[in-house]
Short mmCIF file of C-alpha atoms in Angstrom, two decimals:
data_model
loop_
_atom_site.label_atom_id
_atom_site.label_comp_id
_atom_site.label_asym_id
_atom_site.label_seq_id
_atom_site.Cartn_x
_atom_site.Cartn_y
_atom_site.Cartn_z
CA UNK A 1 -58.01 42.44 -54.84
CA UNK A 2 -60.59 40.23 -53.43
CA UNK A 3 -60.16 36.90 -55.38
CA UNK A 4 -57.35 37.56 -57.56
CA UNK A 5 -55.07 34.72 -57.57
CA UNK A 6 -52.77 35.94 -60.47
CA UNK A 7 -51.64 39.25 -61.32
CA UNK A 8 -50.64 39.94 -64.77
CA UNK A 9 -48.09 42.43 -65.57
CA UNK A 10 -47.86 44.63 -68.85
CA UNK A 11 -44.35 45.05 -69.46
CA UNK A 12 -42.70 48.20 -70.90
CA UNK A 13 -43.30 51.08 -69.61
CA UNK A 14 -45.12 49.61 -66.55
CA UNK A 15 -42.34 47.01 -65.56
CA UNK A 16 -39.61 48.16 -67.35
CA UNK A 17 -37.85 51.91 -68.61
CA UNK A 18 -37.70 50.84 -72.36
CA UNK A 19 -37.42 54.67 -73.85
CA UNK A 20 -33.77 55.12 -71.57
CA UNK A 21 -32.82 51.51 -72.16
CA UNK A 22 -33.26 51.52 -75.83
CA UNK A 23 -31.49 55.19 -75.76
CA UNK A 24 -28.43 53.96 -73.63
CA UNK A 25 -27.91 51.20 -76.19
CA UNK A 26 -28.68 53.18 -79.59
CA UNK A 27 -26.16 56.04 -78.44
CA UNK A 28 -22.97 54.22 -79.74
CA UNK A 29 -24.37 52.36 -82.34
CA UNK A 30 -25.63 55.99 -83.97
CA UNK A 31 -22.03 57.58 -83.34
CA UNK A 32 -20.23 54.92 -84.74
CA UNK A 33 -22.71 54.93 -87.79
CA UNK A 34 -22.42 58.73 -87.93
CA UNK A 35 -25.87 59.23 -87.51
CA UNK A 36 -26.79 62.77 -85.94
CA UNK A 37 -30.04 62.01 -83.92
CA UNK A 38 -31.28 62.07 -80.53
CA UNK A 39 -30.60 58.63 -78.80
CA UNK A 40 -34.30 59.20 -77.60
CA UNK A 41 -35.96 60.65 -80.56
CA UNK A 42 -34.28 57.64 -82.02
CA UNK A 43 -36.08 55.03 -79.13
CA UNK A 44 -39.14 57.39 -79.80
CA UNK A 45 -38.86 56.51 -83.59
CA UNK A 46 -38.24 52.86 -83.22
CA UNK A 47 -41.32 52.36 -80.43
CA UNK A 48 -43.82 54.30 -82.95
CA UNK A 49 -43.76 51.51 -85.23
CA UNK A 50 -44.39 48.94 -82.70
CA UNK A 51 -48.48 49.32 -82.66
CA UNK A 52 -48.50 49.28 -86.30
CA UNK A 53 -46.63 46.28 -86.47
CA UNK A 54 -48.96 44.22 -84.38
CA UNK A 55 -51.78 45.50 -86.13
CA UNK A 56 -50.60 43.86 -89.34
CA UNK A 57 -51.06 40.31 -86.64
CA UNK A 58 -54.08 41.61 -85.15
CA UNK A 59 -55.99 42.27 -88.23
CA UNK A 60 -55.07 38.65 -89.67
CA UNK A 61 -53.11 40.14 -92.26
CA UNK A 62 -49.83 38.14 -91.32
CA UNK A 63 -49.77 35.03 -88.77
CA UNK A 64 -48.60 35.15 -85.40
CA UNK A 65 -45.13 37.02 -85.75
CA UNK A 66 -42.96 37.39 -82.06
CA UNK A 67 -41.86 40.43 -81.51
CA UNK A 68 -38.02 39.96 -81.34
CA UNK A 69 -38.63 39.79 -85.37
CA UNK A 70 -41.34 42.77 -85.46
CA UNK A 71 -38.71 44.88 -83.97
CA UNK A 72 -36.26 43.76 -86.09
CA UNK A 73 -37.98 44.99 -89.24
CA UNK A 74 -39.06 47.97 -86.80
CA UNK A 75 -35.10 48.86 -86.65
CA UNK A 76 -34.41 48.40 -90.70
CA UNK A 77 -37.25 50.67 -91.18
CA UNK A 78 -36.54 53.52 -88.92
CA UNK A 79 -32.84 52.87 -90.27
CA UNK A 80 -33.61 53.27 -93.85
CA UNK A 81 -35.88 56.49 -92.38
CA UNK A 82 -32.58 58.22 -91.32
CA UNK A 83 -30.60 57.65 -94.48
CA UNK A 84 -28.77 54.14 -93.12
CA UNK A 85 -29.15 51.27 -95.24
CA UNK A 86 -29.32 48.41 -92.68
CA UNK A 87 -27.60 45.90 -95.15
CA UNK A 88 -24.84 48.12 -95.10
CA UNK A 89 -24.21 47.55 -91.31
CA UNK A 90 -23.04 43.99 -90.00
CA UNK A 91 -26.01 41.65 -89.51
CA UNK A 92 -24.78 41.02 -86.08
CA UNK A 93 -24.39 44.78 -85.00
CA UNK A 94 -28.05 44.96 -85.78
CA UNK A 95 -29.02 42.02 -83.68
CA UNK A 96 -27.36 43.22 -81.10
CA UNK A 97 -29.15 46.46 -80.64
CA UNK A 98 -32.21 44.79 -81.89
CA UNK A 99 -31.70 42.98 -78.52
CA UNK A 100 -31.33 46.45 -76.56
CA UNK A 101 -35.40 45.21 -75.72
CA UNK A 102 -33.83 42.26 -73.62
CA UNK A 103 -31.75 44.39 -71.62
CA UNK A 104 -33.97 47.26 -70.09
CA UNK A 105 -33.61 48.34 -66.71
CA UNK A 106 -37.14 48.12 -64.45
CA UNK A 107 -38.37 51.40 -62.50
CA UNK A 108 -36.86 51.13 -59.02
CA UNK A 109 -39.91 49.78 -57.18
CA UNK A 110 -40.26 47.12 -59.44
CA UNK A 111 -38.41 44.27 -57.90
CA UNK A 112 -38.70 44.67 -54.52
CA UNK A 113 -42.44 45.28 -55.21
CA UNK A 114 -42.47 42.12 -57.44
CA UNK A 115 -40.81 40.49 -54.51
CA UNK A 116 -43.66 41.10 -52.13
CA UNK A 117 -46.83 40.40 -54.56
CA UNK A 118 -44.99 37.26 -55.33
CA UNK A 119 -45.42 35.69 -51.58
CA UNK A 120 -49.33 36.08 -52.45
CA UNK A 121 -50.07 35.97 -55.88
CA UNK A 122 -48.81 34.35 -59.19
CA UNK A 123 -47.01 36.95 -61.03
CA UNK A 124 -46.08 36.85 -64.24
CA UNK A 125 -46.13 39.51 -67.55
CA UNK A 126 -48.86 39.44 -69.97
CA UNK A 127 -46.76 41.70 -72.07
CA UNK A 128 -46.40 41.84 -75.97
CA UNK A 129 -42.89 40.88 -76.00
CA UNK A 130 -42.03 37.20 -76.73
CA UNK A 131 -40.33 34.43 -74.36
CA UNK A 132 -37.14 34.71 -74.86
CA UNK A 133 -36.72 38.75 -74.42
CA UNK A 134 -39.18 38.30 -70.94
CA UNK A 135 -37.06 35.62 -70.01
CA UNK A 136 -33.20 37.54 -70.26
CA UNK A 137 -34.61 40.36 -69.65
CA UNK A 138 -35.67 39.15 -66.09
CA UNK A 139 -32.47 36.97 -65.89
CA UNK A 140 -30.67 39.92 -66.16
CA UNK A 141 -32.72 42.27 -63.93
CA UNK A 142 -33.66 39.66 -61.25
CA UNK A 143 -37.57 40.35 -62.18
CA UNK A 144 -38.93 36.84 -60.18
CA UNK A 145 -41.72 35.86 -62.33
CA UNK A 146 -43.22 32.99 -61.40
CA UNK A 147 -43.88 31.79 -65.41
CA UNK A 148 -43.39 33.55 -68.37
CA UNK A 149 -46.95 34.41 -70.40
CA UNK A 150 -47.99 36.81 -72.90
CA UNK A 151 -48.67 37.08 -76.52
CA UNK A 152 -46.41 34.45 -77.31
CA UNK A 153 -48.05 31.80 -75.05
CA UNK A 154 -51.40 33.21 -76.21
CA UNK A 155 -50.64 33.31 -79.71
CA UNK A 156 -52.36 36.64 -79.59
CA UNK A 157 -51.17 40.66 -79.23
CA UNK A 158 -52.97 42.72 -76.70
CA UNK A 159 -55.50 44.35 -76.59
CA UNK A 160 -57.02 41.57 -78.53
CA UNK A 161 -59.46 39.89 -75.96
CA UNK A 162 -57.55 36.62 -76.70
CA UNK A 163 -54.29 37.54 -74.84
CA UNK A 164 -56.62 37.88 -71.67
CA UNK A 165 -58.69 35.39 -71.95
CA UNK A 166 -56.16 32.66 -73.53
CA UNK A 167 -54.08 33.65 -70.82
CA UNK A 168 -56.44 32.82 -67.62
CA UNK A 169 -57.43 29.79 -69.76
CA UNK A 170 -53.80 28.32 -69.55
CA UNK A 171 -53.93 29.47 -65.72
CA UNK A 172 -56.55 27.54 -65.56
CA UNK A 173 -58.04 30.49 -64.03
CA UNK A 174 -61.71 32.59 -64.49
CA UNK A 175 -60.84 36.09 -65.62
CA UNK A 176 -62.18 37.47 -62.48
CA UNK A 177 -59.30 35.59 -60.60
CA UNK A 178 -56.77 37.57 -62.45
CA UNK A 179 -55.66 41.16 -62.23
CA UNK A 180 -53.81 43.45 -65.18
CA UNK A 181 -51.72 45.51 -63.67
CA UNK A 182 -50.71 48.20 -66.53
CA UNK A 183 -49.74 51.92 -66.53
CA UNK A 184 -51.69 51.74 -69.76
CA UNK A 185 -55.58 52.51 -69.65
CA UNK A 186 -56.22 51.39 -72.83
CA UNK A 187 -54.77 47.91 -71.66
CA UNK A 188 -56.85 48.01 -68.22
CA UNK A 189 -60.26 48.92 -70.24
CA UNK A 190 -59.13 45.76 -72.81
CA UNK A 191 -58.62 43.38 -69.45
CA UNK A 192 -61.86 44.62 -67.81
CA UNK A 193 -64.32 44.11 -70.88
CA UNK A 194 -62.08 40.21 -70.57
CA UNK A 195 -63.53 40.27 -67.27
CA UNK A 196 -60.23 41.06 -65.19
CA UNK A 197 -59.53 43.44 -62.08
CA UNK A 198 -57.19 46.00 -62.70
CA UNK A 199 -54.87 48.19 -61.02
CA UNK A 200 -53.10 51.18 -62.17
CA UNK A 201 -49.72 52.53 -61.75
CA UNK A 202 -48.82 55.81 -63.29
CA UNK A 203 -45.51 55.67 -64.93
CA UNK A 204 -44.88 59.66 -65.61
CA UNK A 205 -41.68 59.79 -67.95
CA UNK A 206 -42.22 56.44 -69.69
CA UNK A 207 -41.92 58.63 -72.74
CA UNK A 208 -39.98 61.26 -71.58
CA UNK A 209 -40.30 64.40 -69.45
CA UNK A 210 -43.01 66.25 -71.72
CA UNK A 211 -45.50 63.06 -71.13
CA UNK A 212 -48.93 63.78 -72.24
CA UNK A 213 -50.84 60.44 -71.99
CA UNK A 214 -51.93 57.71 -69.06
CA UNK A 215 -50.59 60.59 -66.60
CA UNK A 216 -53.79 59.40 -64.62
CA UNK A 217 -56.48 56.53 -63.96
CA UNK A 218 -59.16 57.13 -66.89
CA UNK A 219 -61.48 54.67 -65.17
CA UNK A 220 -62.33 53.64 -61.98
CA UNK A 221 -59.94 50.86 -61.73
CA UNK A 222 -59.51 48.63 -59.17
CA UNK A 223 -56.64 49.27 -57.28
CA UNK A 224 -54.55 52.74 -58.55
CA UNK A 225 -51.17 52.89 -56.94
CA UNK A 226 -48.04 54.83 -56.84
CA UNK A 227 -45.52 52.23 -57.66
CA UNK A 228 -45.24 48.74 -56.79
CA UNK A 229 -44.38 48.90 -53.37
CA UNK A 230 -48.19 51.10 -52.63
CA UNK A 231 -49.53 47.92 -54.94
CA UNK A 232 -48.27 45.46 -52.31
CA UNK A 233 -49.67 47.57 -49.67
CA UNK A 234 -52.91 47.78 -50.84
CA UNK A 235 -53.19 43.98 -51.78
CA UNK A 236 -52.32 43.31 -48.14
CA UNK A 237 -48.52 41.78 -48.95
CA UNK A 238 -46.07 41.79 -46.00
CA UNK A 239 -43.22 44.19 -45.80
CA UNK B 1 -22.05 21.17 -70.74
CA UNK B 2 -19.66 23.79 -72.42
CA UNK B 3 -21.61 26.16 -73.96
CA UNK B 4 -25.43 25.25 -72.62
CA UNK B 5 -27.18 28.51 -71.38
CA UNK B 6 -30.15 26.48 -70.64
CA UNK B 7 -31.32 23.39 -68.93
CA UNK B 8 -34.45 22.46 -69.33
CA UNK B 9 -35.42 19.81 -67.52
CA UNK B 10 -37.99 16.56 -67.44
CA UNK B 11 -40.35 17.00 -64.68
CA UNK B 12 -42.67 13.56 -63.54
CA UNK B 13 -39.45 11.23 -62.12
CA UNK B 14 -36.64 13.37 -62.61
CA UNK B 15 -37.53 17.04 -60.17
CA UNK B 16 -40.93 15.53 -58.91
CA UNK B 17 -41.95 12.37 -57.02
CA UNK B 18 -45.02 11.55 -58.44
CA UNK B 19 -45.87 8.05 -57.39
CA UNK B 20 -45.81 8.91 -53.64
CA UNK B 21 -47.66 12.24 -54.21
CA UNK B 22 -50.22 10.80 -56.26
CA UNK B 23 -50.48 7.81 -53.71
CA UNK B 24 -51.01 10.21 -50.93
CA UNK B 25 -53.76 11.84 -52.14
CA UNK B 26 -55.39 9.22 -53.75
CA UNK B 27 -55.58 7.11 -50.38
CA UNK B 28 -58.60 9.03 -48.75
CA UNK B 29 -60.31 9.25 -51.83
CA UNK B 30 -59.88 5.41 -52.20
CA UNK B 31 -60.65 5.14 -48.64
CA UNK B 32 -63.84 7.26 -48.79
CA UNK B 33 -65.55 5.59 -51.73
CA UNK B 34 -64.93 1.95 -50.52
CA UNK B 35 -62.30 1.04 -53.11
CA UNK B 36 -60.27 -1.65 -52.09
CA UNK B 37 -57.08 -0.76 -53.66
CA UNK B 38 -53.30 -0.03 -52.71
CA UNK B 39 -52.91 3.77 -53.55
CA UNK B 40 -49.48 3.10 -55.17
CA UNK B 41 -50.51 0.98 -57.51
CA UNK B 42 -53.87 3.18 -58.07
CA UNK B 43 -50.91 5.81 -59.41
CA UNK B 44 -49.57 3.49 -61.41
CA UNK B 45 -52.73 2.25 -62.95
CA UNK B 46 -53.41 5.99 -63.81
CA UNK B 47 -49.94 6.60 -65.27
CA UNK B 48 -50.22 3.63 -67.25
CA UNK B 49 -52.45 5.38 -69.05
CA UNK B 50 -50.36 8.36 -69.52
CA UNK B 51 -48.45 7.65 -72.93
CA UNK B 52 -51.07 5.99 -74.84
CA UNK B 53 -53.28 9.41 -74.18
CA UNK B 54 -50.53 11.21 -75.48
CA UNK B 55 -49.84 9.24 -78.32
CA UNK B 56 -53.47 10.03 -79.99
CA UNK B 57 -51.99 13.52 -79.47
CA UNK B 58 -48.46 12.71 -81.03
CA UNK B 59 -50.40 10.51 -83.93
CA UNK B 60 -52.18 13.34 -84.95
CA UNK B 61 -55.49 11.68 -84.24
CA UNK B 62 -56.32 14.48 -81.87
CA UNK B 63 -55.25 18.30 -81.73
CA UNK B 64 -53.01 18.44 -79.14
CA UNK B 65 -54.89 18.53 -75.98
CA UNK B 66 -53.18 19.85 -72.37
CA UNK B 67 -52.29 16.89 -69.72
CA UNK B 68 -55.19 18.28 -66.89
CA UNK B 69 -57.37 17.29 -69.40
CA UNK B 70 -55.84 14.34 -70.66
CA UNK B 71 -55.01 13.03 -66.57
CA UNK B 72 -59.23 14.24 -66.03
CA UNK B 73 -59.91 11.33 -69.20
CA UNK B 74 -57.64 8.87 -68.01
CA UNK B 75 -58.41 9.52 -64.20
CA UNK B 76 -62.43 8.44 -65.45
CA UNK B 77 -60.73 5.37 -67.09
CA UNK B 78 -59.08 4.36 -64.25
CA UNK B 79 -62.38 4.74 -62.03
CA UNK B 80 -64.42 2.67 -64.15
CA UNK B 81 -61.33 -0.06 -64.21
CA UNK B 82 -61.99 -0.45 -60.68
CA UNK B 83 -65.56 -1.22 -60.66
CA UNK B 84 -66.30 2.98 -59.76
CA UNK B 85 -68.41 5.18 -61.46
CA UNK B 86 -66.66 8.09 -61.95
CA UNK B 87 -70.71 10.13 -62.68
CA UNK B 88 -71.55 9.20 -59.59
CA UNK B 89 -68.77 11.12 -57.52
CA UNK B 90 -69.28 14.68 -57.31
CA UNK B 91 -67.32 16.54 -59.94
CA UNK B 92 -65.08 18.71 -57.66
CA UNK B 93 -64.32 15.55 -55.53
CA UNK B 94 -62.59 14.19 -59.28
CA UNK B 95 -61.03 17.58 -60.46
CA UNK B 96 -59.37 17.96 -56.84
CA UNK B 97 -58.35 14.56 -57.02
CA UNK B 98 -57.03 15.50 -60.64
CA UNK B 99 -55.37 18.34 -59.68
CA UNK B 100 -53.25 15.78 -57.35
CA UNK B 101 -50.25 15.68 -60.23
CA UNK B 102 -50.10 19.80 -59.30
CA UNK B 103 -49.09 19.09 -55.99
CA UNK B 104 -46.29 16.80 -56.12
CA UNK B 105 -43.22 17.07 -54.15
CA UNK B 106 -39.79 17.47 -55.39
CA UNK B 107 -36.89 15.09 -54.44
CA UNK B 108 -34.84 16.21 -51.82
CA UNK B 109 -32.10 17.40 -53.73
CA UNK B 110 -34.12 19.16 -56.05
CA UNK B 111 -34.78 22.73 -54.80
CA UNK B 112 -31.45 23.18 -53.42
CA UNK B 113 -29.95 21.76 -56.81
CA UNK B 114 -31.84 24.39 -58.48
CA UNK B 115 -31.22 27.35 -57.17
CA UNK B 116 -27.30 26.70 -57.84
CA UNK B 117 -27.60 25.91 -61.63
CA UNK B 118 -30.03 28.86 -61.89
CA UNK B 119 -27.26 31.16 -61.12
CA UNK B 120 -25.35 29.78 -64.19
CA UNK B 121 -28.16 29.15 -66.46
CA UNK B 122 -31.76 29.47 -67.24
CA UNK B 123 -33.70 26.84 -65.69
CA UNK B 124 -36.96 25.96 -67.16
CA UNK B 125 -38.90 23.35 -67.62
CA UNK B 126 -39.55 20.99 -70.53
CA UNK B 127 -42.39 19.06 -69.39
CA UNK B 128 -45.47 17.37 -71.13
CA UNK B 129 -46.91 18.69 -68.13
CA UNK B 130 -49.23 21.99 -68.86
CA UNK B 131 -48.55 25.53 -67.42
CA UNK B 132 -50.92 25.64 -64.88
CA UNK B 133 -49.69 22.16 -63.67
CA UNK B 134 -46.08 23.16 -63.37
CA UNK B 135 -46.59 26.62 -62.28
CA UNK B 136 -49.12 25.47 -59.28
CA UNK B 137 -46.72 22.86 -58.64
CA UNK B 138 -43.75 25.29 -58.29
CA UNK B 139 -45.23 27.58 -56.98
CA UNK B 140 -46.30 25.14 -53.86
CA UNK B 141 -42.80 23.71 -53.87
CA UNK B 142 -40.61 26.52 -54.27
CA UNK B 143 -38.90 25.25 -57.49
CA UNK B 144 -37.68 28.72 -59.00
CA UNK B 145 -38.00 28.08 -62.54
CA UNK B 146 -36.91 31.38 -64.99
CA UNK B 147 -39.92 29.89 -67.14
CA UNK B 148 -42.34 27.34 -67.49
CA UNK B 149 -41.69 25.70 -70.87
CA UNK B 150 -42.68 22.18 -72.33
CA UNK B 151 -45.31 20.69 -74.37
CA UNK B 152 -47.79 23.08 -73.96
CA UNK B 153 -45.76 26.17 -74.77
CA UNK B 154 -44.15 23.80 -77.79
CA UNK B 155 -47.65 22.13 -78.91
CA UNK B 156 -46.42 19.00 -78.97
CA UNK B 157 -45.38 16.25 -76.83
CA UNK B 158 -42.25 14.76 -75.73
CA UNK B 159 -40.62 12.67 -77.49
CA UNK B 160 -41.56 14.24 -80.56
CA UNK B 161 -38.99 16.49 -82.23
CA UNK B 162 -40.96 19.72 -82.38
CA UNK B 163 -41.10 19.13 -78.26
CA UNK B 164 -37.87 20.32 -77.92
CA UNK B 165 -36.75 21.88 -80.93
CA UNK B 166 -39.33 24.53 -80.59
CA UNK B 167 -38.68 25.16 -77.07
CA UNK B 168 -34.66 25.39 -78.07
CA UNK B 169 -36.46 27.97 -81.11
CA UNK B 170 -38.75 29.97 -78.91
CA UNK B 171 -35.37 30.61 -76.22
CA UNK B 172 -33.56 32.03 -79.27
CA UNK B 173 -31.09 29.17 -78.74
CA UNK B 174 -29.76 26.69 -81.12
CA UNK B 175 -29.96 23.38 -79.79
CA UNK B 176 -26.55 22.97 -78.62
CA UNK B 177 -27.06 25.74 -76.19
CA UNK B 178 -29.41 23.65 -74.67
CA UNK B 179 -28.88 20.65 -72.42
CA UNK B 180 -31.97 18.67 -71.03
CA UNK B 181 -31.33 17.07 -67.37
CA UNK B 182 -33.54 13.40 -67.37
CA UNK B 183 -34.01 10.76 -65.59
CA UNK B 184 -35.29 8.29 -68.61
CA UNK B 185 -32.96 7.64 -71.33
CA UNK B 186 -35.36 7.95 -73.68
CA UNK B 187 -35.93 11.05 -73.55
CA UNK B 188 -32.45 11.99 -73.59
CA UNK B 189 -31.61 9.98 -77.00
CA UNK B 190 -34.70 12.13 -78.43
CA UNK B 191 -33.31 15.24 -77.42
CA UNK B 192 -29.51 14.00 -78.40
CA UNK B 193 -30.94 13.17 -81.80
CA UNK B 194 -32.13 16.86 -81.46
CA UNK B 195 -28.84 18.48 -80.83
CA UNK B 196 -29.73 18.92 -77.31
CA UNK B 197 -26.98 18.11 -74.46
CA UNK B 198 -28.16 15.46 -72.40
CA UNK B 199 -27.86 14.79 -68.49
CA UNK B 200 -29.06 12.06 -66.79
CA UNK B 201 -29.90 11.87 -63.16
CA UNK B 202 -31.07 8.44 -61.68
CA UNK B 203 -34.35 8.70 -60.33
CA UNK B 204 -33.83 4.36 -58.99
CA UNK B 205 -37.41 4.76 -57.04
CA UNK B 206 -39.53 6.31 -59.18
CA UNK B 207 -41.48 3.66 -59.83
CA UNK B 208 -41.39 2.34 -56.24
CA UNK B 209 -38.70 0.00 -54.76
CA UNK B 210 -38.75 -3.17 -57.51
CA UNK B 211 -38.14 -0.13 -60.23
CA UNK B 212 -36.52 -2.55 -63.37
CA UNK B 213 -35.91 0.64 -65.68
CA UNK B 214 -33.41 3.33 -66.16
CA UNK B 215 -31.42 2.78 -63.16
CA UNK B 216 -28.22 3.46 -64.89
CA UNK B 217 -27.57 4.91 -68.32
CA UNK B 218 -27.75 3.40 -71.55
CA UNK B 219 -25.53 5.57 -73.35
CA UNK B 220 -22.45 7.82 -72.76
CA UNK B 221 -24.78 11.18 -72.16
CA UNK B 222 -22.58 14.43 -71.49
CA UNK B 223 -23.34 14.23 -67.80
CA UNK B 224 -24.43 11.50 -65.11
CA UNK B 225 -25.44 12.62 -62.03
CA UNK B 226 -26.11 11.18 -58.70
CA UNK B 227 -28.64 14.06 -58.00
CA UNK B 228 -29.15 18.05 -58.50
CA UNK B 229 -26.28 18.97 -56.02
CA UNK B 230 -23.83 16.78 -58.08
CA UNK B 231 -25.35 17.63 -61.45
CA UNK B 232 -24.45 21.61 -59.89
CA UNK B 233 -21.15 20.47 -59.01
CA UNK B 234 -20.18 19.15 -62.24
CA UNK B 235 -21.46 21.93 -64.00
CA UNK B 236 -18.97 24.46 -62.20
CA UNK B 237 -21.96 26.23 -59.66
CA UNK B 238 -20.80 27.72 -56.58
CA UNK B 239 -22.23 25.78 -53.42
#
């Protein structure tokens, strides 16, 4: 809003569909294995260990880990869980559905949206994911960042204040110059005790149609918007 | 060449012209506190200091330490080399003056170069220029990097190994896959000593028109290159 320079971008869920992407990509990989589950109860089990995982970072209890390998031991694990032993399966079938996070397809306001904020604002994700999945990922889905930042850069996983405030540091930005746009509350309330605007954008079937969380604004946030494109709007970016 | 999927490329000299953009913004500074000197070679006293700051960094005699500060210390140096003191001048007269190096302009060929191997490749930087520096000064110039990548993402500085081996690490790429475009031939034999593929673009006024170094190359890199739009060509781009 009113002095934000940059706007920061959580990544899946609010950028990206990762529950259908990682579901389009697990489906042949479980027939072929023979493994009788629900290509999204199977992206549901995967993403379940992902909070966990950090927290092992978080905590201290293991150094900076990206998540390209987090999700890699995420896979084996949820693997083993349905009866597949992973070393059974060709190290480079894994990696390539281990990869399935690089290749997610964004909500359909997301890159014309992008587009538009871009003409005003830095944009770029402050997501959990590492460089190199941001980076195909947007190659792939034309996602026009203007830098690549995150946990990563900041050496730290949200909501840890230090993947806010590291990141407006290497901006070279105060936090009140940057916005977190998330369809996360629990991300916006970690941003805004970093000192950042926020803005809101419900994303209603990021886990599926019976959604029961962040299906509305739990604060007063900044800015709460529809989709991208109402973002734009509201931040005064041309059509 | 075969088988890159990224450039990265050198920024100061080989995408950016930063004698004459450091020249043109030191003049009225110059101007305004009576210093009687030519604003090229006031950019050329500065960046003589730029590898010897660097090298405290690369020595280990200092944690490594982004270049806006470094350019701030060596900026002060510079000052007081001319008879100025820099505690004198009011502080946001120096950081503006500081923040000169973020508004460089590219070479003509740059931009348009760009945006051709980016549809082949990722393009990123691989800069000892920090993030803020290169994304301000894309951002202004319209350079559409995929990332902004270099010493600051890598913690370390060019020509040091660990500059571009972690940046080929953090891309998920081995080194081979990665090809840096330069205009100095020493960085070029670091990152060939690397595994890196090399292409070198002459940059033959860089240092201003009696320029004595790297006008040609001084070894057979993978690729010499009049400019971006050749460098495009012979990497099979579309026009």
């Amino acid at each position: 809003m009113q002095g934000a320079a940059a706007l920061l971008f959580d990544v899946f869920g609010t950028v990206v569909d990762w529950r259908s992407g990682v579901a389009r990509e697990a489906a042949p990989f479980l027939r072929r294995h023979g493994i009788a589950m629900d290509p999204a109860g199977f992206a549901d089990a995967w993403r379940r260990r992902y909070q966990p995982a950090m927290e092992a970072v978080r905590s201290g209890e293991r150094p900076f880990t990206r998540l390209d390998i987090l999700h890699r031991e995420n896979l084996e694990a949820v693997l083993r869980d349905v009866g597949c032993d992973p070393a059974a399966i060709p190290e480079e079938e894994i990696d390539v559905l281990n990869r399935a996070w690089h290749r997610l397809d964004p909500w359909p306001d997301a890159v014309a949206g992008l587009a538009r904020l871009k003409t005003r604002f830095i944009i770029a994700p402050l997501s959990n994911g590492n460089i190199a999945l941001l980076l195909n990922m947007a190659k792939r889905a034309g996602l026009p960042w203007d830098a690549i930042l995150g946990a990563e850069v900041a050496q730290a996983y949200k909501p840890r204040p230090e993947a806010y405030l590291r990141t407006a540091e290497i901006l070279g930005l105060p936090p009140a110059a940057c916005m977190l746009v998330a369809a996360h509350n629990g991300d916006l309330a970690a941003a805004r005790a970093c000192g950042f605007g926020t803005a809101f954008v419900a994303r209603r079937t990021e886990h599926g149609p019976d959604q029961a969380t962040d299906l509305a604004p739990s604060e007063s946030w900044d800015v709460v918007a529809r989709d991208f494109g109402e973002l734009a709007d509201r931040l005064g970016c041309a059509r």
